Amino acid sequence: TTVQDSPTAAGSGANASQNFKAKQRSEAVVPPERVSAAVTAVLQGVHTAIREHQVTYPEFQAAKAWLMEVGEVGEWPLFMDVFVEHVVEEVAASSQRGTKGTIEGPYYLPDQVRLASRCELPHRPDEKGTPLVLSGQVRDLDGTPLAGAEVDIWHADADGYYSGFAPHLPDGNLRGVVVTDGSGRFEIRTVQPAPYQIPTDGPTGKLIEAAGWHPWRPAHLHLMVRADGHRTITTQLYFAGGEWLESDVAEATKPELILDPVDDGTGVRRATYDFELEPA
Ligand code: MBD
Ligand code: FE
């Protein structure tokens, strides 16, 4: 892990880049025809934009400087996941049945603490935010409950920060791998996350500001749901009525992924969500 001094774009970017590189990934073997076809299409898109918008030399040099800065501060994982991943997920989703997936984003960390089916996510003693309980069941496509499935969950805190990517948060905060019980059920106690704002001090934030867009994602929980013999689902759950739900900067919301938690009368908001996994 990298030690950060303050919650800056460069800090979270460096951690996200380091985390991305550390992941064990199989080298994609892509035939030259496919490389050529895809890269030609990307370059043609760039050439078309330059012609259509009569891009000037100063603008071209500014674009180069910006690209260099994104790499220098480690924001490529952030930029790619915010502006590109949703289309890769859309392509992947066309062959996926069961619960809808959506993008993983840059802040997943593997190997978090394993928790019993009824549990509370690790949190600080003074963790802010409205208590939230998410319960549900993991099932096969035919409705068979999946015991011992993993509900790997991570989310931002009530200030919109992720542990591992902000120096003031303890490692593992609001992250855990919840194992379903004998009937595939789980009940996770945590706190309501805040919407997420793209760091405004980094190149991604500066681009968003320069273009007059907004830097927000609606509040969300991230989940990866796994069971032996089944295809892992990577998804997110959102909150009905939440700000930015209709204008997610990462374009990663889906109507099937919206929770509508209800206060149980004690100030605890409760929601249920069941996951259906297809065979691997
Ligand atoms: C996030 O929290 C996120 O979920 C995505 C997809 C991109 C940036 C920050
Ligand atoms: Fe997120």
Short mmCIF file of C-alpha atoms and ligand atoms in Angstrom, two decimals:
data_model
loop_
_atom_site.label_atom_id
_atom_site.label_comp_id
_atom_site.label_asym_id
_atom_site.label_seq_id
_atom_site.Cartn_x
_atom_site.Cartn_y
_atom_site.Cartn_z
CA THR A 1 0.00 0.00 0.00
CA THR A 2 1.03 3.56 -0.72
CA VAL A 3 1.17 6.10 2.06
CA GLN A 4 -0.69 9.29 1.23
CA ASP A 5 -0.39 12.61 3.01
CA SER A 6 -3.67 14.21 1.98
CA PRO A 7 -6.81 13.25 0.03
CA THR A 8 -5.64 14.52 -3.33
CA ALA A 9 -6.33 13.39 -6.87
CA ALA A 10 -2.67 12.39 -7.14
CA GLY A 11 -2.97 10.33 -3.95
CA SER A 12 -6.06 8.36 -4.93
CA GLY A 13 -4.83 8.19 -8.53
CA ALA A 14 -1.47 6.75 -7.53
CA ASN A 15 -3.17 4.14 -5.34
CA ALA A 16 -5.68 3.24 -8.06
CA SER A 17 -2.90 2.88 -10.64
CA GLN A 18 -0.74 0.78 -8.31
CA ASN A 19 -3.73 -1.40 -7.40
CA PHE A 20 -4.60 -1.89 -11.08
CA LYS A 21 -1.05 -2.95 -11.97
CA ALA A 22 -0.90 -5.36 -9.01
CA LYS A 23 -3.96 -7.31 -10.18
CA GLN A 24 -3.18 -10.66 -11.74
CA ARG A 25 -4.39 -10.30 -15.31
CA SER A 26 -3.97 -12.73 -18.21
CA GLU A 27 -2.20 -11.05 -21.13
CA ALA A 28 -4.89 -10.63 -23.74
CA VAL A 29 -3.73 -12.26 -26.98
CA VAL A 30 -5.40 -10.16 -29.64
CA PRO A 31 -4.92 -11.04 -33.32
CA PRO A 32 -3.35 -8.25 -35.41
CA GLU A 33 -6.50 -7.87 -37.55
CA ARG A 34 -8.50 -7.08 -34.43
CA VAL A 35 -5.90 -4.67 -33.05
CA SER A 36 -5.81 -2.90 -36.39
CA ALA A 37 -9.59 -2.71 -36.72
CA ALA A 38 -10.18 -1.32 -33.23
CA VAL A 39 -7.25 1.11 -33.18
CA THR A 40 -8.06 2.35 -36.70
CA ALA A 41 -11.61 3.10 -35.55
CA VAL A 42 -10.35 4.97 -32.46
CA LEU A 43 -7.91 7.04 -34.53
CA GLN A 44 -10.55 7.76 -37.16
CA GLY A 45 -12.78 9.08 -34.36
CA VAL A 46 -9.98 11.43 -33.27
CA HIS A 47 -9.28 12.55 -36.85
CA THR A 48 -12.98 13.20 -37.43
CA ALA A 49 -13.21 15.31 -34.26
CA ILE A 50 -10.23 17.41 -35.33
CA ARG A 51 -11.72 18.05 -38.79
CA GLU A 52 -15.28 18.66 -37.58
CA HIS A 53 -14.19 21.06 -34.86
CA GLN A 54 -11.22 22.60 -36.73
CA VAL A 55 -8.91 21.82 -33.78
CA THR A 56 -5.94 24.21 -33.69
CA TYR A 57 -2.25 23.65 -32.85
CA PRO A 58 -2.58 25.20 -29.36
CA GLU A 59 -5.57 22.93 -28.66
CA PHE A 60 -3.65 19.89 -29.93
CA GLN A 61 -0.69 20.72 -27.66
CA ALA A 62 -3.03 21.30 -24.71
CA ALA A 63 -4.54 17.87 -25.33
CA LYS A 64 -1.07 16.28 -25.31
CA ALA A 65 -0.16 18.04 -22.05
CA TRP A 66 -3.45 16.85 -20.51
CA LEU A 67 -2.86 13.24 -21.57
CA MET A 68 0.62 13.38 -20.02
CA GLU A 69 -0.78 14.73 -16.75
CA VAL A 70 -3.41 11.99 -16.52
CA GLY A 71 -0.58 9.44 -16.60
CA GLU A 72 1.68 11.38 -14.25
CA VAL A 73 -0.93 11.58 -11.49
CA GLY A 74 -2.21 8.06 -12.10
CA GLU A 75 -5.74 8.97 -13.19
CA TRP A 76 -6.02 6.58 -16.13
CA PRO A 77 -7.97 4.00 -14.06
CA LEU A 78 -10.37 6.75 -12.94
CA PHE A 79 -10.75 8.29 -16.40
CA MET A 80 -11.21 4.95 -18.19
CA ASP A 81 -13.73 3.64 -15.67
CA VAL A 82 -15.75 6.86 -15.64
CA PHE A 83 -15.87 7.54 -19.39
CA VAL A 84 -15.26 4.22 -21.14
CA GLU A 85 -16.04 1.20 -18.94
CA HIS A 86 -19.83 1.52 -19.25
CA VAL A 87 -19.66 0.63 -22.94
CA VAL A 88 -17.37 -2.37 -22.33
CA GLU A 89 -19.89 -3.51 -19.70
CA GLU A 90 -22.76 -2.97 -22.16
CA VAL A 91 -21.04 -5.32 -24.62
CA ALA A 92 -20.35 -7.90 -21.89
CA ALA A 93 -23.94 -7.63 -20.62
CA SER A 94 -25.35 -8.73 -23.97
CA SER A 95 -24.28 -12.29 -23.11
CA GLN A 96 -25.18 -12.18 -19.42
CA ARG A 97 -28.37 -13.48 -17.78
CA GLY A 98 -29.49 -13.05 -14.17
CA THR A 99 -28.91 -9.94 -12.10
CA LYS A 100 -27.82 -6.92 -14.12
CA GLY A 101 -24.18 -5.96 -13.86
CA THR A 102 -22.60 -2.56 -14.17
CA ILE A 103 -19.09 -1.12 -14.05
CA GLU A 104 -16.49 -2.08 -11.42
CA GLY A 105 -14.85 1.33 -11.22
CA PRO A 106 -11.34 2.05 -9.91
CA TYR A 107 -11.75 1.39 -6.18
CA TYR A 108 -12.20 -2.37 -5.76
CA LEU A 109 -9.64 -4.01 -3.47
CA PRO A 110 -9.36 -7.82 -3.29
CA ASP A 111 -8.83 -9.95 -0.19
CA GLN A 112 -10.98 -8.05 2.29
CA VAL A 113 -12.11 -9.51 5.61
CA ARG A 114 -14.54 -12.48 5.36
CA LEU A 115 -17.74 -11.92 7.30
CA ALA A 116 -20.60 -14.15 8.43
CA SER A 117 -23.93 -13.98 6.60
CA ARG A 118 -25.36 -11.57 9.20
CA CYS A 119 -22.70 -8.97 9.77
CA GLU A 120 -21.65 -5.38 10.07
CA LEU A 121 -19.03 -3.97 7.69
CA PRO A 122 -15.78 -2.84 9.33
CA HIS A 123 -16.12 0.83 10.24
CA ARG A 124 -14.64 3.48 12.49
CA PRO A 125 -16.03 3.82 16.04
CA ASP A 126 -17.39 7.24 15.09
CA GLU A 127 -18.50 6.32 11.55
CA LYS A 128 -20.92 8.98 10.32
CA GLY A 129 -24.07 8.30 8.34
CA THR A 130 -27.53 6.83 8.52
CA PRO A 131 -27.47 3.11 9.40
CA LEU A 132 -28.33 0.98 6.38
CA VAL A 133 -29.12 -2.74 6.32
CA LEU A 134 -29.04 -4.63 3.03
CA SER A 135 -30.45 -8.13 3.12
CA GLY A 136 -31.26 -10.68 0.46
CA GLN A 137 -30.59 -14.05 -1.07
CA VAL A 138 -28.19 -15.37 -3.71
CA ARG A 139 -29.82 -17.88 -6.08
CA ASP A 140 -29.22 -19.85 -9.23
CA LEU A 141 -31.24 -18.90 -12.35
CA ASP A 142 -33.69 -21.70 -11.48
CA GLY A 143 -34.24 -20.29 -7.98
CA THR A 144 -31.97 -22.69 -6.06
CA PRO A 145 -30.42 -20.86 -3.08
CA LEU A 146 -26.64 -20.68 -3.20
CA ALA A 147 -25.14 -21.36 0.23
CA GLY A 148 -21.56 -20.23 0.80
CA ALA A 149 -21.73 -17.65 -2.01
CA GLU A 150 -19.61 -14.51 -1.59
CA VAL A 151 -21.11 -11.04 -1.54
CA ASP A 152 -17.98 -8.88 -1.86
CA ILE A 153 -19.11 -5.34 -1.01
CA TRP A 154 -17.33 -1.97 -0.93
CA HIS A 155 -18.60 1.57 -0.81
CA ALA A 156 -17.82 5.18 -0.02
CA ASP A 157 -18.43 6.65 3.43
CA ALA A 158 -20.87 9.42 4.34
CA ASP A 159 -18.35 11.96 2.98
CA GLY A 160 -17.97 10.14 -0.34
CA TYR A 161 -14.47 8.71 0.29
CA TYR A 162 -13.24 5.13 -0.25
CA SER A 163 -10.85 3.41 2.16
CA GLY A 164 -7.54 2.57 0.47
CA PHE A 165 -7.81 5.75 -1.62
CA ALA A 166 -8.02 8.43 1.06
CA PRO A 167 -5.30 8.69 3.71
CA HIS A 168 -7.54 9.47 6.66
CA LEU A 169 -9.50 6.21 6.40
CA PRO A 170 -8.37 2.92 8.00
CA ASP A 171 -7.60 0.03 5.63
CA GLY A 172 -10.64 -2.13 5.00
CA ASN A 173 -13.18 0.47 6.13
CA LEU A 174 -16.64 -0.27 4.67
CA ARG A 175 -15.34 -3.29 2.76
CA GLY A 176 -15.95 -6.99 3.30
CA VAL A 177 -16.65 -10.39 1.77
CA VAL A 178 -19.95 -11.63 3.18
CA VAL A 179 -20.57 -15.39 2.96
CA THR A 180 -24.20 -16.49 2.51
CA ASP A 181 -25.81 -18.89 4.98
CA GLY A 182 -27.26 -22.34 4.28
CA SER A 183 -30.23 -20.80 2.48
CA GLY A 184 -28.16 -18.36 0.44
CA ARG A 185 -29.13 -15.42 2.60
CA PHE A 186 -27.19 -12.43 3.90
CA GLU A 187 -27.88 -9.35 6.03
CA ILE A 188 -25.26 -6.60 5.94
CA ARG A 189 -25.29 -3.64 8.29
CA THR A 190 -23.44 -0.54 7.14
CA VAL A 191 -24.02 3.20 6.67
CA GLN A 192 -25.59 5.12 3.81
CA PRO A 193 -22.84 6.25 1.39
CA ALA A 194 -22.76 9.79 -0.01
CA PRO A 195 -22.64 10.60 -3.73
CA TYR A 196 -19.12 10.43 -5.18
CA GLN A 197 -17.40 13.47 -6.66
CA ILE A 198 -14.53 13.04 -9.14
CA PRO A 199 -11.51 14.78 -7.53
CA THR A 200 -11.63 18.38 -8.76
CA ASP A 201 -7.87 18.97 -8.36
CA GLY A 202 -6.77 16.35 -10.92
CA PRO A 203 -6.79 16.34 -14.74
CA THR A 204 -10.07 14.39 -14.97
CA GLY A 205 -11.79 16.96 -12.75
CA LYS A 206 -10.18 19.82 -14.64
CA LEU A 207 -11.43 18.43 -17.95
CA ILE A 208 -14.95 18.06 -16.53
CA GLU A 209 -14.86 21.66 -15.35
CA ALA A 210 -13.39 22.94 -18.62
CA ALA A 211 -16.20 21.21 -20.51
CA GLY A 212 -18.90 22.52 -18.16
CA TRP A 213 -20.02 19.03 -17.10
CA HIS A 214 -20.68 17.93 -13.51
CA PRO A 215 -18.32 15.58 -11.60
CA TRP A 216 -20.86 13.49 -9.67
CA ARG A 217 -21.91 9.87 -9.38
CA PRO A 218 -25.07 9.06 -7.41
CA ALA A 219 -24.60 7.33 -4.04
CA HIS A 220 -23.98 3.62 -4.59
CA LEU A 221 -22.88 0.30 -3.14
CA HIS A 222 -20.44 -1.80 -5.17
CA LEU A 223 -20.85 -5.58 -5.17
CA MET A 224 -19.17 -8.59 -6.69
CA VAL A 225 -21.24 -11.72 -6.16
CA ARG A 226 -19.51 -15.10 -6.61
CA ALA A 227 -20.53 -18.74 -6.22
CA ASP A 228 -18.77 -21.93 -7.29
CA GLY A 229 -19.78 -22.97 -10.79
CA HIS A 230 -21.41 -19.61 -11.53
CA ARG A 231 -20.49 -16.50 -13.47
CA THR A 232 -19.45 -13.70 -11.12
CA ILE A 233 -21.61 -10.60 -11.27
CA THR A 234 -20.02 -7.19 -10.75
CA THR A 235 -22.67 -4.59 -10.07
CA GLN A 236 -23.75 -1.54 -8.08
CA LEU A 237 -26.90 -0.66 -6.18
CA TYR A 238 -28.30 2.88 -6.11
CA PHE A 239 -30.92 4.66 -4.00
CA ALA A 240 -34.35 5.78 -5.16
CA GLY A 241 -34.68 9.55 -5.24
CA GLY A 242 -30.95 10.03 -4.86
CA GLU A 243 -29.18 13.03 -6.34
CA TRP A 244 -27.41 12.45 -9.70
CA LEU A 245 -29.33 9.21 -10.33
CA GLU A 246 -30.50 10.55 -13.69
CA SER A 247 -27.17 12.09 -14.70
CA ASP A 248 -24.37 9.79 -13.44
CA VAL A 249 -21.09 11.10 -14.90
CA ALA A 250 -20.06 7.43 -15.38
CA GLU A 251 -23.38 6.48 -17.08
CA ALA A 252 -23.51 3.31 -14.97
CA THR A 253 -27.02 3.36 -13.48
CA LYS A 254 -29.73 0.90 -14.53
CA PRO A 255 -33.37 0.93 -13.42
CA GLU A 256 -33.07 -2.67 -12.14
CA LEU A 257 -30.34 -1.63 -9.69
CA ILE A 258 -32.20 0.91 -7.56
CA LEU A 259 -32.94 0.21 -3.90
CA ASP A 260 -35.75 1.94 -2.03
CA PRO A 261 -34.77 1.58 1.64
CA VAL A 262 -37.44 2.06 4.27
CA ASP A 263 -36.86 3.39 7.79
CA ASP A 264 -37.78 0.56 10.19
CA GLY A 265 -38.93 3.06 12.83
CA THR A 266 -35.62 3.07 14.72
CA GLY A 267 -33.70 5.28 12.27
CA VAL A 268 -32.28 2.27 10.41
CA ARG A 269 -32.92 2.18 6.67
CA ARG A 270 -33.58 -1.34 5.38
CA ALA A 271 -33.53 -2.62 1.81
CA THR A 272 -33.58 -6.05 0.25
CA TYR A 273 -31.97 -7.22 -2.97
CA ASP A 274 -31.69 -10.75 -4.33
CA PHE A 275 -28.96 -11.82 -6.74
CA GLU A 276 -29.41 -14.41 -9.48
CA LEU A 277 -26.27 -15.96 -10.94
CA GLU A 278 -26.07 -17.86 -14.22
CA PRO A 279 -23.97 -21.01 -14.63
CA ALA A 280 -20.30 -20.39 -15.46
C1 MBD B 1 -16.40 5.61 -8.35
O1 MBD B 1 -16.77 5.48 -7.07
C2 MBD B 1 -16.94 4.75 -9.23
O2 MBD B 1 -17.81 3.85 -8.76
C3 MBD B 1 -16.61 4.82 -10.58
C4 MBD B 1 -17.23 3.90 -11.53
C5 MBD B 1 -15.73 5.76 -11.02
C6 MBD B 1 -15.17 6.63 -10.13
C7 MBD B 1 -15.52 6.55 -8.81
FE FE B 2 -17.87 3.88 -6.67
#
